[in-house]
mmCIF file of C-alpha atoms in Angstrom:
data_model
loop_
_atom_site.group_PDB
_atom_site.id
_atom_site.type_symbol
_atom_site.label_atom_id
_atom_site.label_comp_id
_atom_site.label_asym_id
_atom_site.label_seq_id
_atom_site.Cartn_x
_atom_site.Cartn_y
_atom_site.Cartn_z
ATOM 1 C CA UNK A 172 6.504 -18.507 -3.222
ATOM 2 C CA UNK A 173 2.972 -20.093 -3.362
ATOM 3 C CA UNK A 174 1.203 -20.931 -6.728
ATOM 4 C CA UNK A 175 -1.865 -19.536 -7.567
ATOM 5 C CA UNK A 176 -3.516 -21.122 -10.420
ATOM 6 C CA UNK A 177 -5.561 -18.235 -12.685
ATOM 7 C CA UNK A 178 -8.529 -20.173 -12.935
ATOM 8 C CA UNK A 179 -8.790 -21.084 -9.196
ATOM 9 C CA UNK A 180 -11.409 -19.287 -6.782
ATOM 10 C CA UNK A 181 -9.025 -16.808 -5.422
ATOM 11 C CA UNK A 182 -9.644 -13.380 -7.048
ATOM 12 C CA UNK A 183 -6.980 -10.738 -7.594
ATOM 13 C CA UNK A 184 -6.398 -7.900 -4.932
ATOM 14 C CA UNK A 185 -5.777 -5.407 -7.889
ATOM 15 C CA UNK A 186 -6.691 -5.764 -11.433
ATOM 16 C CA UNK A 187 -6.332 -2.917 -13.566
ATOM 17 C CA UNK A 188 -7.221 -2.998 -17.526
ATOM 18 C CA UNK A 189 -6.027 -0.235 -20.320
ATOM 19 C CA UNK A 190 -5.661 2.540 -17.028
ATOM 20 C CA UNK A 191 -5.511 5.806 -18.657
ATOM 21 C CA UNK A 192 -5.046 9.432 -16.950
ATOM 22 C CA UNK A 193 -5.087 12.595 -18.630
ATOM 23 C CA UNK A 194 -4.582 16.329 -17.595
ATOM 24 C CA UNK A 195 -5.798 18.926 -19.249
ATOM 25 C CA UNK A 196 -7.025 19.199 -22.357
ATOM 26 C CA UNK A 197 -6.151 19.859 -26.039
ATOM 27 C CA UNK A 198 -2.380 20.944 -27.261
ATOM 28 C CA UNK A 199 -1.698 21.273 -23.073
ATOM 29 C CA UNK A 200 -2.684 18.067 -22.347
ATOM 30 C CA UNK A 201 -0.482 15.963 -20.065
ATOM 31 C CA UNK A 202 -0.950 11.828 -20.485
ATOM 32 C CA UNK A 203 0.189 10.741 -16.909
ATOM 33 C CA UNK A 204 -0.628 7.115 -17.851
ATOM 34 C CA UNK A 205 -1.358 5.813 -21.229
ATOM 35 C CA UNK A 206 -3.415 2.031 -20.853
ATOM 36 C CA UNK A 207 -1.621 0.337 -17.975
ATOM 37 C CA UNK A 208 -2.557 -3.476 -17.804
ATOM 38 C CA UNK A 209 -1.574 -4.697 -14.014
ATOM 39 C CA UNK A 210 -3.039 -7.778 -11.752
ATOM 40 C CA UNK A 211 -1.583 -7.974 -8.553
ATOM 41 C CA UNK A 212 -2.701 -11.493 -6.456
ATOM 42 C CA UNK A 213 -2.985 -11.764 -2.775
ATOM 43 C CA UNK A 214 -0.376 -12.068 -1.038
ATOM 44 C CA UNK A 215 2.000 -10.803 -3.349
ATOM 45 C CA UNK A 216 4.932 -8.230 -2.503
ATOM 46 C CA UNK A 217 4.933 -6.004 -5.816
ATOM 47 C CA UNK A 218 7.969 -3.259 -5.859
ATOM 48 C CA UNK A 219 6.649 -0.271 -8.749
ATOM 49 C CA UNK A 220 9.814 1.668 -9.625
ATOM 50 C CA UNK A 221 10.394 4.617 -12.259
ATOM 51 C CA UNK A 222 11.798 8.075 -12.595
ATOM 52 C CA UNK A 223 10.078 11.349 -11.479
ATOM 53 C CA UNK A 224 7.728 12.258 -14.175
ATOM 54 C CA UNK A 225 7.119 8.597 -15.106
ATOM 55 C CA UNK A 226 3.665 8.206 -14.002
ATOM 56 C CA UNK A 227 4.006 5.963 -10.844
ATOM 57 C CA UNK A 228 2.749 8.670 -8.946
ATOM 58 C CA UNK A 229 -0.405 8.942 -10.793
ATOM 59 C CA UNK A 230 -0.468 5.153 -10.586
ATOM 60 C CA UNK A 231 -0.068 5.056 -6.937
ATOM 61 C CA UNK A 232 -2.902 7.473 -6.359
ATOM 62 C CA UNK A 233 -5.434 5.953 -8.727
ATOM 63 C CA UNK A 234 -4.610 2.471 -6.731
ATOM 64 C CA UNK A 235 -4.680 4.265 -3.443
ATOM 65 C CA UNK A 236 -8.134 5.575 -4.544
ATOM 66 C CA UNK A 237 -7.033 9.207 -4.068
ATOM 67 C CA UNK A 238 -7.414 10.474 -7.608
ATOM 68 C CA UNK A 239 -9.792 8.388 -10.438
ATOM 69 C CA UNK A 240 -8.498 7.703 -13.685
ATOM 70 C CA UNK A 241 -9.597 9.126 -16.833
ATOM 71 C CA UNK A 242 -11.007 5.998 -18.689
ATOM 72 C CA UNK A 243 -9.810 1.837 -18.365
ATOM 73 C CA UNK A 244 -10.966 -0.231 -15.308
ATOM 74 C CA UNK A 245 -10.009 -0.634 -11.952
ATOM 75 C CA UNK A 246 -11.297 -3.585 -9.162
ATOM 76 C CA UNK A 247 -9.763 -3.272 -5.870
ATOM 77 C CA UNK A 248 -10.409 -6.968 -4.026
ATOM 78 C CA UNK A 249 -13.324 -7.565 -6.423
ATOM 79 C CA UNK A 250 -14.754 -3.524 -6.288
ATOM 80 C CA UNK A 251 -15.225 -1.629 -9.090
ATOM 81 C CA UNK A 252 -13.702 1.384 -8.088
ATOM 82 C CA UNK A 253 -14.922 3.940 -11.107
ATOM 83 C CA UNK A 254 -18.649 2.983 -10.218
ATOM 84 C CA UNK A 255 -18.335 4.363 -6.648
ATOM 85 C CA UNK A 256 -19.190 7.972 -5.229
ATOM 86 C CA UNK A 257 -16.454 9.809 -2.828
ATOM 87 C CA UNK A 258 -18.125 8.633 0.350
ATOM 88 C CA UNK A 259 -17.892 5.067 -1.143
ATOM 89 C CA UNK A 260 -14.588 5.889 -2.281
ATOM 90 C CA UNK A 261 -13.550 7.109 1.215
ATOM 91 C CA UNK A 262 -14.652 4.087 2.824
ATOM 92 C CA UNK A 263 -12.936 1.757 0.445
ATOM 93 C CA UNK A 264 -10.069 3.710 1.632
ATOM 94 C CA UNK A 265 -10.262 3.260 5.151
ATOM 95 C CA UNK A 266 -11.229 -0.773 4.560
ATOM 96 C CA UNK A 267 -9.087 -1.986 2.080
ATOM 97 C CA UNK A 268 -5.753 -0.591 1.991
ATOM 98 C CA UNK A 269 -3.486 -0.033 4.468
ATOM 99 C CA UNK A 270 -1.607 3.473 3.824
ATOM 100 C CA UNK A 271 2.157 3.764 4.378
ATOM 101 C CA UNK A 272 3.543 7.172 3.603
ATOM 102 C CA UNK A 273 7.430 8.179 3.608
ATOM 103 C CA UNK A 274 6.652 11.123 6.105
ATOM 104 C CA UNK A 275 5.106 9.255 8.642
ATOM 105 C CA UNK A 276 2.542 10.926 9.196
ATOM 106 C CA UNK A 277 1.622 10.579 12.677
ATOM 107 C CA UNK A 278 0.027 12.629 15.401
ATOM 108 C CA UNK A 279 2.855 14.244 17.198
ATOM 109 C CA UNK A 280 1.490 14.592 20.702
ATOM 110 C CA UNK A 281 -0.929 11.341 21.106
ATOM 111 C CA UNK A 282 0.945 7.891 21.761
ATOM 112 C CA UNK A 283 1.877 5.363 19.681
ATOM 113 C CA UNK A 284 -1.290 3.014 20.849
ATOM 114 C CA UNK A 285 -3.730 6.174 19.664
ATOM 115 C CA UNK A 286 -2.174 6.587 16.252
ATOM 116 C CA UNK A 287 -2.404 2.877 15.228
ATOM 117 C CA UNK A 288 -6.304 3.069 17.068
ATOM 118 C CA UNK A 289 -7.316 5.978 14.515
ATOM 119 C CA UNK A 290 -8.567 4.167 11.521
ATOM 120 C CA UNK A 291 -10.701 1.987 14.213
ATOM 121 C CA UNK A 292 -12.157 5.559 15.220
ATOM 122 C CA UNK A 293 -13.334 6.694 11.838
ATOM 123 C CA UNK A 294 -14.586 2.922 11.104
ATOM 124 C CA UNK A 295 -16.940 3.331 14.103
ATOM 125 C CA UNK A 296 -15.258 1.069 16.319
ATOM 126 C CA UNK A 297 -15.945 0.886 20.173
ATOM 127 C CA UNK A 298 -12.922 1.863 22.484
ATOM 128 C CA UNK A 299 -12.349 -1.795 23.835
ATOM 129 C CA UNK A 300 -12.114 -3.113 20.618
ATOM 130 C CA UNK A 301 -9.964 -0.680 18.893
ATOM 131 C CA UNK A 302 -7.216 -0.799 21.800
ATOM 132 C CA UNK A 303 -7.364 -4.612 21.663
ATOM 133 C CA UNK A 304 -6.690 -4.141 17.877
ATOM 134 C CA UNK A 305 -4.710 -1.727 17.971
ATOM 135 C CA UNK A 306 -2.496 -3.496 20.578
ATOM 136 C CA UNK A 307 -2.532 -6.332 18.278
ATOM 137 C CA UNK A 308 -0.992 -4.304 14.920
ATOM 138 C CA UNK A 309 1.241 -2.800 17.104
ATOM 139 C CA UNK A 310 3.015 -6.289 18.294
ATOM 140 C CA UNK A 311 3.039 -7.378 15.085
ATOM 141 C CA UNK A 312 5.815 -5.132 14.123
ATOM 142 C CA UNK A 313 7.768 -5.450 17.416
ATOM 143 C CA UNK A 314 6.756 -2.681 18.873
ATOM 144 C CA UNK A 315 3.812 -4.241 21.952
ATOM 145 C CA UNK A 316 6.316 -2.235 24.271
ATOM 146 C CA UNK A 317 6.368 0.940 22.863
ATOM 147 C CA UNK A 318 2.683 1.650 23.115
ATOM 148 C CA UNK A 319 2.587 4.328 25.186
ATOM 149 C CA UNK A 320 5.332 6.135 23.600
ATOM 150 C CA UNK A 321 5.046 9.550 21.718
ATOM 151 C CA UNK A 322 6.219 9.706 18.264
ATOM 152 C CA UNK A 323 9.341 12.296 19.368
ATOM 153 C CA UNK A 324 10.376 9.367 21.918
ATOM 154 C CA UNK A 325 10.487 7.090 19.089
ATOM 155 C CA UNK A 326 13.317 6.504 16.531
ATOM 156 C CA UNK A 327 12.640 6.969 12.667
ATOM 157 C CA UNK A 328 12.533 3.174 11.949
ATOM 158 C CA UNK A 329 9.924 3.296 14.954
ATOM 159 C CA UNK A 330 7.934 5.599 13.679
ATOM 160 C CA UNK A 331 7.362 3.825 10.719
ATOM 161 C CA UNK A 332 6.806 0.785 12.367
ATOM 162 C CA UNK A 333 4.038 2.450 13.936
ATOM 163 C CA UNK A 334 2.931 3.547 11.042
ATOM 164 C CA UNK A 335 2.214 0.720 9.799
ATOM 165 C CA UNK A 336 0.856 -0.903 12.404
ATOM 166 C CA UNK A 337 -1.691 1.639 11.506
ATOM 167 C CA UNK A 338 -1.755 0.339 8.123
ATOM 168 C CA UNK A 339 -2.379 -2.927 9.434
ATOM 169 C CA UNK A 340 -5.149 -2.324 12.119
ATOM 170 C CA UNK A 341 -8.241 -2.329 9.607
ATOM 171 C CA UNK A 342 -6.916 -5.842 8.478
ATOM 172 C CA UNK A 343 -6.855 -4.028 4.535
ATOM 173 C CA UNK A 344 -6.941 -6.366 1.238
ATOM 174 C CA UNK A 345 -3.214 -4.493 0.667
ATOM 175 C CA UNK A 346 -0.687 -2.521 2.344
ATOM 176 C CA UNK A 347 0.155 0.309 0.006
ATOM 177 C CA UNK A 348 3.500 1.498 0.840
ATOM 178 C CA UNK A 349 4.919 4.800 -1.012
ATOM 179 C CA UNK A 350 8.507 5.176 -0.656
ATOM 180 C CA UNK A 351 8.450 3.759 2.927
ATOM 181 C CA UNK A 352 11.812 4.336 3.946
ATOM 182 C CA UNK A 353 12.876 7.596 2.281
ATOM 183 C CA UNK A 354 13.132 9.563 5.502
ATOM 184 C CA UNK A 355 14.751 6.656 7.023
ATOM 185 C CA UNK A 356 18.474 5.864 8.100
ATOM 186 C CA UNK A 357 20.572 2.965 6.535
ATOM 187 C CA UNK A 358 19.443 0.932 9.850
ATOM 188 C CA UNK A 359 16.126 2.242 10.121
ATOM 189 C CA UNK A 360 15.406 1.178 6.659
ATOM 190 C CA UNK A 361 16.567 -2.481 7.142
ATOM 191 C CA UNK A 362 14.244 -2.946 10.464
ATOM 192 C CA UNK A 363 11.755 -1.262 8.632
ATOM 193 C CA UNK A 364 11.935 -3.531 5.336
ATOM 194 C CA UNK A 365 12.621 -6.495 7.584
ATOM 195 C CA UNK A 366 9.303 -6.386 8.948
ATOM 196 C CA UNK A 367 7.521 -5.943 5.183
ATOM 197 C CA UNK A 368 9.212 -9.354 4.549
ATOM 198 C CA UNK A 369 7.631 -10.741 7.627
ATOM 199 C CA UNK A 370 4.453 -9.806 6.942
ATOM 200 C CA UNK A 371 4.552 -10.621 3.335
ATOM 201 C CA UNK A 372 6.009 -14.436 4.324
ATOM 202 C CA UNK A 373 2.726 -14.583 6.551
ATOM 203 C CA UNK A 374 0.339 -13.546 3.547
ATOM 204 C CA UNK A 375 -0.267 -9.587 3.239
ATOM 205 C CA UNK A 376 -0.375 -8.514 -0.392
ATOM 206 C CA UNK A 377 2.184 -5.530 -0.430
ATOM 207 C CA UNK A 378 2.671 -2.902 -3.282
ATOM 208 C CA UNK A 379 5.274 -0.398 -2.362
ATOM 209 C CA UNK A 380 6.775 2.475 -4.160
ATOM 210 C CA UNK A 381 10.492 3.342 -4.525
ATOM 211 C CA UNK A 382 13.014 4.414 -6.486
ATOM 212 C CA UNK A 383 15.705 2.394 -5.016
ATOM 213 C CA UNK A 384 16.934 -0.607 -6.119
ATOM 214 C CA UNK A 385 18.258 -2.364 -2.671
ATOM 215 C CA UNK A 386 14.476 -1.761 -1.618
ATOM 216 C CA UNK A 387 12.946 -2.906 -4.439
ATOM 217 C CA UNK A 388 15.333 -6.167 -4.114
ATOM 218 C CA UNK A 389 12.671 -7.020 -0.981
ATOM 219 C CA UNK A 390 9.773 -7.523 -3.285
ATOM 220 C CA UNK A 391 9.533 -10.773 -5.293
ATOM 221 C CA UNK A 392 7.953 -9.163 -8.153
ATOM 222 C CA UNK A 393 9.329 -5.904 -9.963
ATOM 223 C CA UNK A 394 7.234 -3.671 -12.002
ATOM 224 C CA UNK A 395 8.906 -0.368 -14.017
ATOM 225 C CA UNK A 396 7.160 2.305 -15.165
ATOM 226 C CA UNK A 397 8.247 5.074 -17.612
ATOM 227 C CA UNK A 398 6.268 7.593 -19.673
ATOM 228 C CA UNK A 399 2.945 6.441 -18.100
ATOM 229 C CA UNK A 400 3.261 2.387 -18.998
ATOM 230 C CA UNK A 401 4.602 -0.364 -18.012
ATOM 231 C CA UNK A 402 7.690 -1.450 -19.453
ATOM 232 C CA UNK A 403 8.606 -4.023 -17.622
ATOM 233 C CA UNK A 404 7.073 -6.743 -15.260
ATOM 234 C CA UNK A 405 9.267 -9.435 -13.478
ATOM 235 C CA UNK A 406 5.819 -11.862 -12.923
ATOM 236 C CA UNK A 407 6.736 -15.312 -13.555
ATOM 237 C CA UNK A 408 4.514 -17.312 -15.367
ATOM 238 C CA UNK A 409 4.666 -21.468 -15.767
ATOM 239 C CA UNK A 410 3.164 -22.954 -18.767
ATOM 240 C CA UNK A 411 0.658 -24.504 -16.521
ATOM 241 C CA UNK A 412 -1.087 -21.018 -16.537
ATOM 242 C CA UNK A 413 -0.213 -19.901 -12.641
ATOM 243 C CA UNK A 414 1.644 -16.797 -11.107
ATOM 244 C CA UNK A 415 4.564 -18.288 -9.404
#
């Protein structure tokens, strides 16, 4: 893995400082994360594990941009992300991270080519662009010959390919990947996590979700997560001051 000294010009992807979420109020009140420190670098491939009810969800969502958290700091590829209103939010979205979701999530009757092409559409893309794109993301996960395809002609580890492919298309600051390969078969999930390493050996910062440890194995770096904070955070760090 590269070296990437702290003091160089390369900023962090994610950099998140005393994160807190709270819901509710009072007596009721439910503390969902409780001042999570976090810098993720580019091309890192970060692995964020913990039970159900230990706040990774939370975490995912206020990284993902979907939810905003109650007080701390959060800069997404140099963007402070509690400054901006939901339009800006939504665009952030669309721009700078790359979605994967467990359930697919694809448009059943449109082919593969069209799902990958529909972030292009809501970025204002022209048609001859987004295909060429589009055809693009697609080979890059090994599937250039399955464009035309329709997601029921497609196998589960297919599916996600295409997914993200998707993910890819908008060329995001990270690929956001939550729990990528629940849904998937024992050789479905080792396609699908084989291409993850490929794209993390040629760069792409990834930060998946998951609660297993064979998957999390992928990543270099672990992060756990338990009662809303971090407890533990495999990042290697030289005396020289760099993230190895």
């Amino acid at each position: 893995m590269s070296t990437i000294p702290v003091d160089s010009v390369v900023k962090p992807v994610i950099e998140v400082t005393e994160l807190r979420k709270t819901y509710g109020h009072g007596e009721t009140a439910v503390h969902a994360l409780r001042g999570v420190d976090m810098t993720v670098w580019p091309g890192e491939y970060l692995a964020i594990m913990g039970a159900s009810g230990s706040g990774k969800s939370t975490l995912l969502n206020v990284l993902g941009c979907l939810d905003v958290p109650t007080s701390g700091a959060y800069k997404l590829d140099g963007i402070s992300v509690g400054t901006l209103n939901e339009r800006q939010l939504s665009l952030v979205r669309n721009r700078k991270i790359g979605f994967v979701f467990q359930s697919f999530n694809l448009v059943p009757r449109t082919t593969a080519l069209s799902n990958v092409e529909l972030p292009l559409i809501y970025a204002g893309l022209r048609r001859k662009e987004r295909r060429q794109r589009a055809a693009a993301a697609l080979a890059m996960v090994g599937l250039a010959d399955r464009a035309g395809h329709r997601p029921n002609e497609l196998s589960g580890g297919q599916q996600q390919r295409v997914a993200l492919a998707r993910a890819l298309v908008t060329g995001p600051a990270m690929v956001l990947a939550d729990e990528p390969t629940g849904n998937l078969d024992s050789e479905s999930t080792a396609e699908v996590l084989n291409v993850f390493d490929s794209l993390n050996r040629s760069g792409r910062t990834i930060v998946m979700i998951t609660h297993e440890d064979h998957v999390a194995a992928h990543a270099a770096r672990t992060v756990r997560v338990s009662d809303g904070q971090i407890i533990e955070d495999t990042a290697q760090w030289r005396t020289t001051g760099a993230l190895t």
